[in-house]
Structures are given as C-alpha cells and as structure tokens.
Coordinates of C-alpha atoms and ligand atoms in Angstrom, one line a residue:
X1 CA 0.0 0.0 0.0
X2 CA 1.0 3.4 -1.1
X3 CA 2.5 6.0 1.9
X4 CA -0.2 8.7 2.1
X5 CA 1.0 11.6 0.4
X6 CA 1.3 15.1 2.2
X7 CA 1.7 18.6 0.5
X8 CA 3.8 21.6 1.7
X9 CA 2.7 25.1 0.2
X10 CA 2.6 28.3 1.0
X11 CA 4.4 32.0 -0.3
X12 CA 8.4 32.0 -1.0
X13 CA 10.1 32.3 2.4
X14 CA 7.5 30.8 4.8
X15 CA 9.6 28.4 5.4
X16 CA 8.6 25.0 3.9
X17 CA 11.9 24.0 2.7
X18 CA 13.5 24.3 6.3
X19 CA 10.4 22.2 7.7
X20 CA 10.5 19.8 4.9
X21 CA 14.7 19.5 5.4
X22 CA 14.6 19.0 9.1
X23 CA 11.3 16.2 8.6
X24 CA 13.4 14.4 6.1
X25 CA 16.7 14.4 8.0
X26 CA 19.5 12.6 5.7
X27 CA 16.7 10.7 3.5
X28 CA 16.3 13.5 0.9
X29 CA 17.4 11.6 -2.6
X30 CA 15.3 9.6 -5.0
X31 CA 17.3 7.2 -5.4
X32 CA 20.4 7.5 -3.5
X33 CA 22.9 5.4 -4.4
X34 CA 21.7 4.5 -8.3
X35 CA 24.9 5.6 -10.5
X36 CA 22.7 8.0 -13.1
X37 CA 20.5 9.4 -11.3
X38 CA 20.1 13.2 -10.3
X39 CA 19.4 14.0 -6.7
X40 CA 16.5 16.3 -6.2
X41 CA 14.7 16.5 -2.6
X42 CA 11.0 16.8 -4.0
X43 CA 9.8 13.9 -2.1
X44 CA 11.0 12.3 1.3
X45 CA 9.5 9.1 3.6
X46 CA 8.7 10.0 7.0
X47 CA 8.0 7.7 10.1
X48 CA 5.9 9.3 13.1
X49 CA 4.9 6.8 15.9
X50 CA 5.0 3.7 13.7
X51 CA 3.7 5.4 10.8
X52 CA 4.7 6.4 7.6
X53 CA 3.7 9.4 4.6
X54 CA 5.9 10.9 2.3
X55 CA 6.2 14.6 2.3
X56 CA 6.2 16.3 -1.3
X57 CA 7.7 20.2 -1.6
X58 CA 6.2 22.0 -4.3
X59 CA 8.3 24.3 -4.4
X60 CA 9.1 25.3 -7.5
X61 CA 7.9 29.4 -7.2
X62 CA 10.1 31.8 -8.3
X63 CA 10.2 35.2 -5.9
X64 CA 11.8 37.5 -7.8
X65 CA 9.0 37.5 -10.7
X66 CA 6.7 40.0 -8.6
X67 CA 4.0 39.7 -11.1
X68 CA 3.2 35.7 -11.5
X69 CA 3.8 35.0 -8.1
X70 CA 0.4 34.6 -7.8
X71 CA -0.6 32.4 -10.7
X72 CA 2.7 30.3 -9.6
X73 CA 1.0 30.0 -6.3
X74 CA -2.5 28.7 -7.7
X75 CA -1.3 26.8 -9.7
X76 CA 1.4 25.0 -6.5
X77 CA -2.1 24.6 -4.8
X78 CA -4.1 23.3 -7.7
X79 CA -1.1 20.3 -8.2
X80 CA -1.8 19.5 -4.5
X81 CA -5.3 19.7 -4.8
X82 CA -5.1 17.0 -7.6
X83 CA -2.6 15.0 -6.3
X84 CA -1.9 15.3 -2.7
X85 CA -3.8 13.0 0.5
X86 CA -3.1 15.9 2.5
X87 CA -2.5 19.6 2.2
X88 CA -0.4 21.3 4.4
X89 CA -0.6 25.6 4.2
X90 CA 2.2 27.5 5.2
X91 CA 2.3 31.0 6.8
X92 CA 4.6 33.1 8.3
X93 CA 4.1 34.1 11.6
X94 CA 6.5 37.2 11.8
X95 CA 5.4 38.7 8.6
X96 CA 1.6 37.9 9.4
X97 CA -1.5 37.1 6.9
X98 CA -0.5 38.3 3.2
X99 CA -3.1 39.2 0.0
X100 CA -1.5 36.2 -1.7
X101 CA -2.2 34.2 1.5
X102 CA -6.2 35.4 1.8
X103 CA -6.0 34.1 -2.1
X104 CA -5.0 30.4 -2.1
X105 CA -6.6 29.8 1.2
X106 CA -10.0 31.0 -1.1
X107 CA -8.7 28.0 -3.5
X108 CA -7.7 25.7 -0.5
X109 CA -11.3 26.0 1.0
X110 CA -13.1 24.5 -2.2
X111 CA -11.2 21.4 -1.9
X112 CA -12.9 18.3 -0.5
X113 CA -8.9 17.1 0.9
X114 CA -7.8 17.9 4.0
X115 CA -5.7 21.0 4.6
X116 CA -4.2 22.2 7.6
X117 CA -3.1 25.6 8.2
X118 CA 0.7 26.1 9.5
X119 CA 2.0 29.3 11.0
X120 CA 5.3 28.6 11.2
X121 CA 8.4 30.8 12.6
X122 CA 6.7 30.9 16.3
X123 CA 9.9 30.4 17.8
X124 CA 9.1 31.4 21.2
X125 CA 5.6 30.4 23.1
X126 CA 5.3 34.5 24.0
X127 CA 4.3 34.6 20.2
X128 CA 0.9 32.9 20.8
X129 CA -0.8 36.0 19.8
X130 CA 0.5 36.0 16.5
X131 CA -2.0 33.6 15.7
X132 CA -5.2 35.0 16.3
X133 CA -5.5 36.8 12.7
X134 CA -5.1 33.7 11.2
X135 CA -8.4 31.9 12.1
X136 CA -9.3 35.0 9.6
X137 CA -8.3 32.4 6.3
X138 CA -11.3 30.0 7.5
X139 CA -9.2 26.9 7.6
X140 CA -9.9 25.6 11.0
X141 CA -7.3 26.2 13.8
X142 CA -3.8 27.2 12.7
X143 CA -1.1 24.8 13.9
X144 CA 2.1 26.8 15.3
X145 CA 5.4 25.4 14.7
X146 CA 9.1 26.7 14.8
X147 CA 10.8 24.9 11.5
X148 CA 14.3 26.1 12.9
X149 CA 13.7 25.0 16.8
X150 CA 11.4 22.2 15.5
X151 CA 8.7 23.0 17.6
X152 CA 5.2 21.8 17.3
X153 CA 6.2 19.1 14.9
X154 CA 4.6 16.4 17.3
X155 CA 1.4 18.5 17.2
X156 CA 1.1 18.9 13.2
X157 CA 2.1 15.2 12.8
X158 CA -0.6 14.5 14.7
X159 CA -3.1 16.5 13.0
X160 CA -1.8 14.8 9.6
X161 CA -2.7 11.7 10.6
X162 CA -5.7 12.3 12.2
X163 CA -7.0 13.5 8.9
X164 CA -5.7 10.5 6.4
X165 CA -8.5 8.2 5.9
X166 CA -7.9 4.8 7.4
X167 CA -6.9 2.6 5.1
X168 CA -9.5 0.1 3.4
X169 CA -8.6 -3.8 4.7
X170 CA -6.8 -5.1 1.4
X171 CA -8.8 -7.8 0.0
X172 CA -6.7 -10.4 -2.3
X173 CA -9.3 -12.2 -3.4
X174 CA -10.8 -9.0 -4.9
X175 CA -10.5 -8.9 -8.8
X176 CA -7.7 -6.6 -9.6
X177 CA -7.9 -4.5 -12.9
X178 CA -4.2 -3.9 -14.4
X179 CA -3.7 0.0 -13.4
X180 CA -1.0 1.2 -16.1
X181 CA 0.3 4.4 -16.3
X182 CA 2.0 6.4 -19.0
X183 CA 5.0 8.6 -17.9
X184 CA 7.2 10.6 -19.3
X185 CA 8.3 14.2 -20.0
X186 CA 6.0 16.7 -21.7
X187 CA 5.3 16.3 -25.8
X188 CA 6.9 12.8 -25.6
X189 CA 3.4 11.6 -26.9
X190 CA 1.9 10.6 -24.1
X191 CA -1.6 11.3 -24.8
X192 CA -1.2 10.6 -28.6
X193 CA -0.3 7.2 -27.3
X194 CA -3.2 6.7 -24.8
X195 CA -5.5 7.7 -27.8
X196 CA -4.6 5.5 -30.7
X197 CA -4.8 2.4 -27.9
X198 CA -8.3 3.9 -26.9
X199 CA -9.1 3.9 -30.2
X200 CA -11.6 7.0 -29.6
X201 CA -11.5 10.3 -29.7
X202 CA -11.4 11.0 -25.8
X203 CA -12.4 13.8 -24.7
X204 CA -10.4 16.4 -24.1
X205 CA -9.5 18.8 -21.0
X206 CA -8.6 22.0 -23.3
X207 CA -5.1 24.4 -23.1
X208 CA -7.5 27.0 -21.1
X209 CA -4.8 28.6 -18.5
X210 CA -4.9 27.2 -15.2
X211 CA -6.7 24.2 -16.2
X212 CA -4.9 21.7 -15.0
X213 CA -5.5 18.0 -13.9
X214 CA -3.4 15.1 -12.4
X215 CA -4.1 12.3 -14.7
X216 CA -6.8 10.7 -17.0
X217 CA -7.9 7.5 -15.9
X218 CA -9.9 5.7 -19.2
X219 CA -10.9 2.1 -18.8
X220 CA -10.0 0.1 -21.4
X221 CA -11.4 -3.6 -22.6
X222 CA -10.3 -5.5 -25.4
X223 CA -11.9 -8.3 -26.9
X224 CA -11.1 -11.0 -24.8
X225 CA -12.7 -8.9 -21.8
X226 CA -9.1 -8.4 -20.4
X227 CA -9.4 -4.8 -18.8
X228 CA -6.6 -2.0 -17.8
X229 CA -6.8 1.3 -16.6
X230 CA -5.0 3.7 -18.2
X231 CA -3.6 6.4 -16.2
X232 CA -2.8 9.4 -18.8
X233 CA -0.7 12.0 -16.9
X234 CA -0.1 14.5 -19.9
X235 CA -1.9 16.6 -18.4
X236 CA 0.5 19.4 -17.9
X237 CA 0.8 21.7 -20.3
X238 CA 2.6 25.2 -20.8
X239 CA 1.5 27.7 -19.2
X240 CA 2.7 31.3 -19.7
X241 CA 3.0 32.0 -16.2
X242 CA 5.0 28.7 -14.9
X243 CA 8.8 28.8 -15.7
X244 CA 10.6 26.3 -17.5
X245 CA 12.4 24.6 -14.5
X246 CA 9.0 25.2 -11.9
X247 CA 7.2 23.4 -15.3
X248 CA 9.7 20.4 -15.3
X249 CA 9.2 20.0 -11.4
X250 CA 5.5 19.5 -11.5
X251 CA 5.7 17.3 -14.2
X252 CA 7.8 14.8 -12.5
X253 CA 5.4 15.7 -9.1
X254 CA 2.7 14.4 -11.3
X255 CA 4.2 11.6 -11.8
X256 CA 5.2 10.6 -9.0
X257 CA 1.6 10.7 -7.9
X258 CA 0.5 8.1 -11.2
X259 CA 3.9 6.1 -10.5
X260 CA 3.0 5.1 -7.1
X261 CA -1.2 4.1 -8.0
X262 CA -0.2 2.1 -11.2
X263 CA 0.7 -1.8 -10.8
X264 CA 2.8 -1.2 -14.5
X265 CA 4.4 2.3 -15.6
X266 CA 5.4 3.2 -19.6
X267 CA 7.9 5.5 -20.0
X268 CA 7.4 7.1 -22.9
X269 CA 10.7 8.6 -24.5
X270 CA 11.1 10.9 -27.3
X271 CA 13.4 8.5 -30.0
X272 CA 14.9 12.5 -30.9
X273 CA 16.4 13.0 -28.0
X274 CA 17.5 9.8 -26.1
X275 CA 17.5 9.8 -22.6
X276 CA 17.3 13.0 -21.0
X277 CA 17.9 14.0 -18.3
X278 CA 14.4 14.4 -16.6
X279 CA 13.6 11.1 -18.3
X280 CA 16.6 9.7 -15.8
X281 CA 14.6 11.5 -12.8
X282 CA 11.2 10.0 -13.9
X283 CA 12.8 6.3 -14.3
X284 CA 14.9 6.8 -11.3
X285 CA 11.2 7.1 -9.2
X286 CA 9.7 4.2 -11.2
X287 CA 12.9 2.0 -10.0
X288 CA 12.1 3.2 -6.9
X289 CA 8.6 2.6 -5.7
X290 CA 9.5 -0.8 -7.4
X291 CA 7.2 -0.8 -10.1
X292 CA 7.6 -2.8 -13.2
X293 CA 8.0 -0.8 -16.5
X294 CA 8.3 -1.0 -20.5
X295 CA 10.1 1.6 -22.1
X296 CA 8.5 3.1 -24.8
X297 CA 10.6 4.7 -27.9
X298 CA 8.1 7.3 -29.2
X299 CA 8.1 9.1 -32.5
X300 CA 10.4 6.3 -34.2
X301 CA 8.5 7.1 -37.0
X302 CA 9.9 10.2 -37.5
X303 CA 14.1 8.7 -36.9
X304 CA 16.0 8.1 -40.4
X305 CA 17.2 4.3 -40.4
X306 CA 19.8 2.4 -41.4
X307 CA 20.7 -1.5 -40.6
X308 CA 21.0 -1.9 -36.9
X309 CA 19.6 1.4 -35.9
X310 CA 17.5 -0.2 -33.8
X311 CA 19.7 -2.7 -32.0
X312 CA 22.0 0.4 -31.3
X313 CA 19.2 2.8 -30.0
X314 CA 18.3 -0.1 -27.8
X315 CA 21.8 -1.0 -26.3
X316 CA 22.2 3.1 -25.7
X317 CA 19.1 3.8 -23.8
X318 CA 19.4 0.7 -21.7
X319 CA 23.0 1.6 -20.8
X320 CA 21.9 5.5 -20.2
X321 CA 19.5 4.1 -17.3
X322 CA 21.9 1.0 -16.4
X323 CA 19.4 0.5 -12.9
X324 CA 16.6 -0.3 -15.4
X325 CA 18.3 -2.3 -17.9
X326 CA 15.8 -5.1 -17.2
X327 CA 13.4 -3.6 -18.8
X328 CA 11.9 -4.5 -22.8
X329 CA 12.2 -1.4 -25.1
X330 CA 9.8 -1.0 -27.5
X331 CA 9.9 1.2 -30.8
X332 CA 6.5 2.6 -31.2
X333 CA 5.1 5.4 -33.3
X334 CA 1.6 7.2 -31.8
X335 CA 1.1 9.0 -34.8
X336 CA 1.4 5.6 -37.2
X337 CA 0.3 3.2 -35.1
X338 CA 3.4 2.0 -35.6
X339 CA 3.5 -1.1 -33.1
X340 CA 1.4 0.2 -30.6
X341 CA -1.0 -2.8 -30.4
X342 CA 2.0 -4.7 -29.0
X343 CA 1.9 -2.0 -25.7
X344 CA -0.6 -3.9 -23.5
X345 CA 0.7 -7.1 -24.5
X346 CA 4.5 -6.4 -23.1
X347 CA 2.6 -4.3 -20.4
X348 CA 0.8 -7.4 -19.2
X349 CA 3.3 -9.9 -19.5
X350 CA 5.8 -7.5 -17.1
X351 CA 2.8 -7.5 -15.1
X352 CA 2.6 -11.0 -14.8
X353 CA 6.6 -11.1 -13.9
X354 CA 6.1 -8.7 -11.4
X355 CA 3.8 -11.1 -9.3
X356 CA 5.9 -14.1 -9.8
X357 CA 6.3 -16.7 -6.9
X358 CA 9.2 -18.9 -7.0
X359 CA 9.0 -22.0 -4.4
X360 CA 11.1 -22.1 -1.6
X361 CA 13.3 -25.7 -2.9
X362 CA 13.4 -24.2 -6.7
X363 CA 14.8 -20.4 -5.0
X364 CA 17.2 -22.3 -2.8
X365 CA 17.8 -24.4 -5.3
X366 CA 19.4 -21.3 -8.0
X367 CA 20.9 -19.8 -4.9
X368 CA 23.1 -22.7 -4.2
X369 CA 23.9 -23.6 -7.8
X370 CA 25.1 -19.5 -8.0
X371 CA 27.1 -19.2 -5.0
X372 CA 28.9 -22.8 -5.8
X373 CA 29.7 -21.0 -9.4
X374 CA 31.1 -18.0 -7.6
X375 CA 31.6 -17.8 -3.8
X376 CA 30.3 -15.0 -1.6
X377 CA 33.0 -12.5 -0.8
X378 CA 35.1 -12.2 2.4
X379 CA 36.0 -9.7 4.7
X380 CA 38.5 -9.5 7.1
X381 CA 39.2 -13.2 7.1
X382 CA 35.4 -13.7 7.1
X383 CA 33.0 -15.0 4.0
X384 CA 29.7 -13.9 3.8
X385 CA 27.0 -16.9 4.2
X386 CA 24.0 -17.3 2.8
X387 CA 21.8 -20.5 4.7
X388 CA 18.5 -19.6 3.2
X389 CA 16.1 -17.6 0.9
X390 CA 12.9 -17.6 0.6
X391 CA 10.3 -15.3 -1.1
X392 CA 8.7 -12.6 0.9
X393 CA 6.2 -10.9 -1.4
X394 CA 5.0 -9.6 -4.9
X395 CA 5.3 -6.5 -6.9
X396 CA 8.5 -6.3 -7.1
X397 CA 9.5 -9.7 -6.1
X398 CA 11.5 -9.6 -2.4
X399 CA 13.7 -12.3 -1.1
X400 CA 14.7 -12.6 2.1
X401 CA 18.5 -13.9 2.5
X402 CA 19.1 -15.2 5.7
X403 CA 23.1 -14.6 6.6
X404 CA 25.7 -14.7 9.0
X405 CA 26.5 -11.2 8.9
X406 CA 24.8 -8.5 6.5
X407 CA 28.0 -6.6 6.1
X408 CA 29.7 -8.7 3.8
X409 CA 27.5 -8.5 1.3
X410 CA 28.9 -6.5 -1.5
X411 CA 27.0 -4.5 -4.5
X412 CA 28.8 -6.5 -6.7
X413 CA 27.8 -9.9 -5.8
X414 CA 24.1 -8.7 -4.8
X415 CA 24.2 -7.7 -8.7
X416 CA 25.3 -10.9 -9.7
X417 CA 22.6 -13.1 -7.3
X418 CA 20.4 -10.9 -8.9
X419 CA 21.4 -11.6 -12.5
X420 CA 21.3 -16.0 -11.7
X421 CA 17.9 -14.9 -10.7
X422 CA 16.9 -13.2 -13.5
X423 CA 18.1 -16.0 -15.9
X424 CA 16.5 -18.7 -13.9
X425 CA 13.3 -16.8 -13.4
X426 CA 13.3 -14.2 -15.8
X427 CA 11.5 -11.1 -13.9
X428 CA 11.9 -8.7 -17.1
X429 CA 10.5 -5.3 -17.1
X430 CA 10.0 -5.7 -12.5
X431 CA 12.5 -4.6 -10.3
X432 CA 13.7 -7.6 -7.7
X433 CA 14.5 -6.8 -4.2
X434 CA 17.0 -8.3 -1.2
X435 CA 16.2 -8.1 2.4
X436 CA 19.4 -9.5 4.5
X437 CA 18.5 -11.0 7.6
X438 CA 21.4 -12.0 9.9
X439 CA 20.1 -15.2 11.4
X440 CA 19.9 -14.9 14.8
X441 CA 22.8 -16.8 17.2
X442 CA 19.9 -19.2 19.1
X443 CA 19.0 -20.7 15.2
X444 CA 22.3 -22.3 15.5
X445 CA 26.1 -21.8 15.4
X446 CA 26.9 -18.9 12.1
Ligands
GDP501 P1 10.6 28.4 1.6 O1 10.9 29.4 0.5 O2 9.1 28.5 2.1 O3 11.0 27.0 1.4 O4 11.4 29.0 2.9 P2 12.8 28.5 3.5 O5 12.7 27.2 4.2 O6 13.8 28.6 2.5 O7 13.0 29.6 4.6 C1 13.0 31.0 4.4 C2 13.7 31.7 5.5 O8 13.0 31.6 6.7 C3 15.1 31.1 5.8 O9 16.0 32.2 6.0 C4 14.9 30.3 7.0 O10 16.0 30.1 7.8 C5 13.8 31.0 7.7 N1 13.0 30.2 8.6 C6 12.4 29.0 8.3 N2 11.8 28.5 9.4 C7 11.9 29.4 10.4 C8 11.4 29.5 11.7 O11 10.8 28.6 12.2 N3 11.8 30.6 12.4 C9 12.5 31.6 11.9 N4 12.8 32.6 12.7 N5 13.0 31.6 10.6 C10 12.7 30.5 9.9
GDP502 P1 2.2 14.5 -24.4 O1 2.4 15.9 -23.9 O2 3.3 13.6 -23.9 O3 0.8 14.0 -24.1 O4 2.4 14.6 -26.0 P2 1.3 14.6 -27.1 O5 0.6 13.3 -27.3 O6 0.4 15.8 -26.9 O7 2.2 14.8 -28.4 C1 3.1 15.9 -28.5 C2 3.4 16.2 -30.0 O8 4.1 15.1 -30.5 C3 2.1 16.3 -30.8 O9 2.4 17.3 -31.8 C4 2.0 15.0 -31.5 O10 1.4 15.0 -32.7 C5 3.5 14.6 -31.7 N1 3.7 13.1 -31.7 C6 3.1 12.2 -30.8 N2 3.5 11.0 -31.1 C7 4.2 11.0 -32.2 C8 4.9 10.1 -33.1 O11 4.9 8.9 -32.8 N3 5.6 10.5 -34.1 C9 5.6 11.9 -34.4 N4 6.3 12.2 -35.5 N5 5.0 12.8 -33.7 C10 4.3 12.4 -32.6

C-alpha cells in the first residue's frame, strides 16, 4: 500500500523548505545510491509513531518575478489539490497574513482534501498571539510550529494523521484491474499514445490557462474482456506563467503521484532525444517505488534508419538508465500506429513477472547452484554466508537472505545473485528486491 502523500505550500520564504529538510533528515534523494540518477529532494519518507507518509515540496515558485507570483502559487495549490492525501498551508508568523495568502486559502477551501493551516516561525511560546488573525483564512485552527527549533512538529504530525483516511482492509481475493500508467516528460506523446490504444477520440481537458488536472484515468477492454486502466498523466501543459524549470518540477510531481497508483508504468521517451535528463529523474522514481516498467521509444517514425539502428538505440538507452536495464524497449510510433498494439501485450506480461512466486526448494535451489559458481565475498578473514532464501512478497519480487552477517555482502555480488535470478526466473520489465536478515545466534552456530 501506497504512503499517504502530504503537500507543503505556502508564499516563498514561509519556510517549507526548512520544515521539509529538518522532517526528512538525511533521507532526501530519489534514489540515493543509483549511479545516473540526479538528486532532487522533492519527495521524502517520513516515520511518526510507527507510521509512515511521504512529504512532497512543491516548491518550484520563483520570488523574484513579482507579477506571476500569484498564478505560480495557484497553480502549487491546484497540483496538490489534484494530487496530494493531505495539504499542508504554510504562513509566516512574523510577517503575518498576506493578500496572496487570503488568495489560495479562497482556492484551499473548495477542496474536499484535508488542509491544515501552519503558522510557522513561532519560535518562542510569547508569540501565541501571532496567531489569532489567522483563524481570519477559514481553515480551521492554525497549527504553530518553529521549523528552525522544530517546535510543534509532534502536534502537526498528529493533525496529519488524524485527517488520512484509514486505510480500506486489502482484500486479495478481490478482482484486480491492471492500473498502467504512461509517464514521461511533456510532448513525448503521451496522450497521442493513450488515444490511438483507446481507439476514440477522448475527450479532451482543453489548453485554457490554469486548467490543469493530475491524470486521466480511461478504462480500457479488449476483446477478450481483459481490462486495464489507463492512467494518462499529460496533463501538464505550458502555461505562460509557470517557468521552465518550476514546469519540469510539476511534471515529475505528477508523476510521481501516477507512479505510485499504477501496478505497470510506460515510460514514454522521445526516439529525438534519447534519454534526457528528466527522463533519468522519472525512471529513477519508477525503480524506486518498485514498479515494473516498459520503455517506450516514441516518434520512431519520425528517426531516419539504417541496418542496426535499432539494436543500437536499444543498447544506448538501456546503458543510459543501467538500474533499469531489465526492462523491454519498445519502438512505437503514436502517430502511425506504428507497433502500438503490441503496448498492453508487453505491459501485461511484465505485469505478470512482477507477481511471480518462485517455491522455496526451486529459489534455494538457484541460490546454491550461484554461490557454488562464484563464492560470496570475504572480509577480514570472514566469507559472507547465505543458509537460506525464501520469497517474501510480490510487486517487485522480495527475497529474504538469511546470513551470518549482512556486512559482507557486497553490491557487486548482490548484482550478480540478482542476474542468476533473472536467468532462472526471468523477472523482465519488475525490479527484484534483497532483504538481509542476519540469522539470529539461538538458530544455531553462524
Ligand atoms: P521556503 O521558501 O518556504 O522554502 O522557505 P525557507 O525554508 O527557504 O525559509 C526561508 C527563510 O526563513 C530562511 O531564512 C529560514 O532560515 C527562515 N526560517 C524557516 N523556518 C523558520 C522558523 O521557524 N523561524 C524563523 N525565525 N525563521 C525560519
Ligand atoms: P504529451 O504531452 O506527452 O501527451 O504529448 P502529445 O501526445 O500531446 O504529443 C506531442 C506532440 O508530438 C504532438 O504534436 C504529437 O502530434 C506529436 N507526436 C506524438 N506521437 C508522435 C509520433 O509517434 N511521431 C511523431 N512524429 N510525432 C508524434
């Protein structure tokens, strides 16, 4: 089950940044230690009391453009709005209730999701009073917190949770319909792609300014009854008023919202342009929440050719995002048609892989056979032993490893267990995850 996802807005300078810093302590990155992939603290897991959300920073508004601070602030609200579980408003204590304030609290308000209003920068408790004006916003009591003293932290965590809606009981027998969502940087094709598989004109949210809309969710039956819901983030379009770089960060804050609801995500690349940079970030958060993927070479219609184009577009793009090179590529054109009807195919066979159980005596089975072909390493005199594995769960596929001592495992040879597994099980297009377990001294001598 997804984290529940909370929201930090508010003007430049309020102080969201220093809140969101000190919440997320050293766990800032997307994916920390993935060779490739650009840091950016837009996200961070946090634990309160056995608990866990993730924390989102909008950020993104630029100060020093007087003029669209405004419309940079709707829209920050409007992407929480659409995406967040809960909303967090920042104020400022010391420089009081502001115009622009009065103005997204009249957005915040029309929203059915929770939103809690922060006055932050009460350092001291003789600044009580400095709360008063703003019951004014009609957002239910303001929460007080210092982000540099970290006070009142306890208090807000609280109110968060009190507000997320306890999760529904997971029922497994419940028919599941595939929920696959197409990723990917703005013009890649995205919803070009989602309507030639739809086969429809769909309708269409129009390029009015300050429309703007987390995701299109079309359900889609083919004629064998198999069903999938296709989650169409292209939503986000240029706007005047949004800068390039503020643009780029609530597209990948979009996706981030899609990446963690879908059970399969296609990330749609431009075949111009390779693998950018942003297309790195958006990959780099699919690897992460441990979703399966297909990659998806758009616009190949539009590449000039020659013998082996192909194979060597391939080989490039899986070596530019090396931590998803476990993936299929496929070569589609959304204008042509180009291929597309193999999309759901590939998208529901990665499904399948990413719900694989292997038994217990067939798992144990490749482990031995791969640590006889190359032993574990040693350190300090001591070799790293793995007794035992056994499958722990689905989507991505976890094994437990139960060790002597967790410290000798190596990246390396983790890389290579996981490549035996992959030729003995296959897994393409899902992540696989290790969970070490030292086994404890009263199971027996180590
Ligand atoms: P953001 O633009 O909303 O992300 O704001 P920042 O987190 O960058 O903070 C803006 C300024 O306010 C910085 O100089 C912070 O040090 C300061 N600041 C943040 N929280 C507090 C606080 O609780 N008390 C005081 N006095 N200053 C704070
Ligand atoms: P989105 O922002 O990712 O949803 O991208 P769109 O689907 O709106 O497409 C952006 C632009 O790329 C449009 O002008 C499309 O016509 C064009 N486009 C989409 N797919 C293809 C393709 O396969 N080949 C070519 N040549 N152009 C495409």
């Amino acid at each position: 089950m997804a984290k529940p996802l909370v929201a930090i807005i508010g003007r430049p300078n309020v102080g969201k940044s220093t809140f969101f810093n000190k919440m997320a302590g050293k766990r800032i990155s997307i994916v920390d230690d993935l060779p490739g992939v650009t840091r950016d603290r837009i996200y961070a897991d946090v634990e309160w009391l056995g608990r866990g959300l993730t924390l989102i920073d909008t950020g993104g508004i630029d100060p020093r453009s007087d003029d669209v601070l405004l419309s940079q602030m709707r829209e920050q609200a409007q992407i929480a709005m659409d995406t967040a579980d809960v909303i967090c408003f920042f104020t400022d204590a010391r420089e009081g209730l502001k115009d622009d304030d009065r103005e997204v609290a009249n957005m915040l308000r029309r929203t059915r999701k929770p939103v809690i209003l922060v006055v932050n920068k009460m350092d001291h408790p003789g600044m009580q009073n400095h709360l008063y004006e703003f019951y004014e916003l009609g957002l239910g009591e303001p929460i007080g917190i210092s982000g540099v003293n970290m006070l009142g932290f306890g208090d807000l965590l609280d109110e968060i949770f009190r507000c997320l809606p306890e999760l529904p009981p997971q029922d497994e027998e419940e028919e599941h319909t595939l929920q696959m969502a197409i990723v990917g940087r703005p013009n890649v094709g995205k919803s070009s792609l989602a309507n030639r598989i739809l086969g429809q004109k769909r309708t269409m949210v129009s390029d009015i300014a300050g429309t703007t809309r987390d995701a299109i969710d079309t359900l889609y039956v083919d004629e064998e009854g198999n069903s999938v819901n296709i989650i169409d983030t292209a939503g986000i379009r240029r706007k005047r008023a949004v800068e390039d770089e503020t643009l780029e960060r609530y597209s990948v804050l979009r996706s981030i919202a899609a990446i963690r609801r879908c059970d399969v995500a296609v990330l749609m690349l431009d075949a111009a342009d390779g693998v950018t940079e942003q297309d790195t970030k958006i990959a780099g958060l699919i690897h992460d929440e441990g979703k399966a993927a297909v990659i998806l070479v758009n616009k190949w219609d539009a590449v000039e050719k020659e013998t082996g184009t192909l194979e060597k577009t391939r080989k490039k793009i899986l070596s530019d995002l090396k931590f998803m090179d476990y993936c299929p590529v496929l070569f589609v054109s959304a204008l042509t048609g180009q291929r597309v009807h193999t999309v759901l195919d590939q998208v529901r066979q990665v499904y399948a892989m990413a719900r694989k159980r292997i038994t217990t005596g067939v798992l144990n089975d490749v482990l031995n056979e791969a640590t006889n072909a190359l032993q574990p390493p040693m350190q300090g005199g001591r070799r790293l032993k793995i007794y035992y594995a056994t499958q722990q769960g689905v989507c991505p596929p976890s094994f437990l490893l139960f060790v002597n001592d967790e410290k000798l495992m190596f990246f390396a040879y983790e890389r290579y267990l996981e490549n035996c597994f992959r030729k003995a099980f296959d897994f393409t297009g899902t992540p696989i995850r290790f969970i070490l377990r030292p086994r404890k001294k009263e199971d027996g001598q180590s």
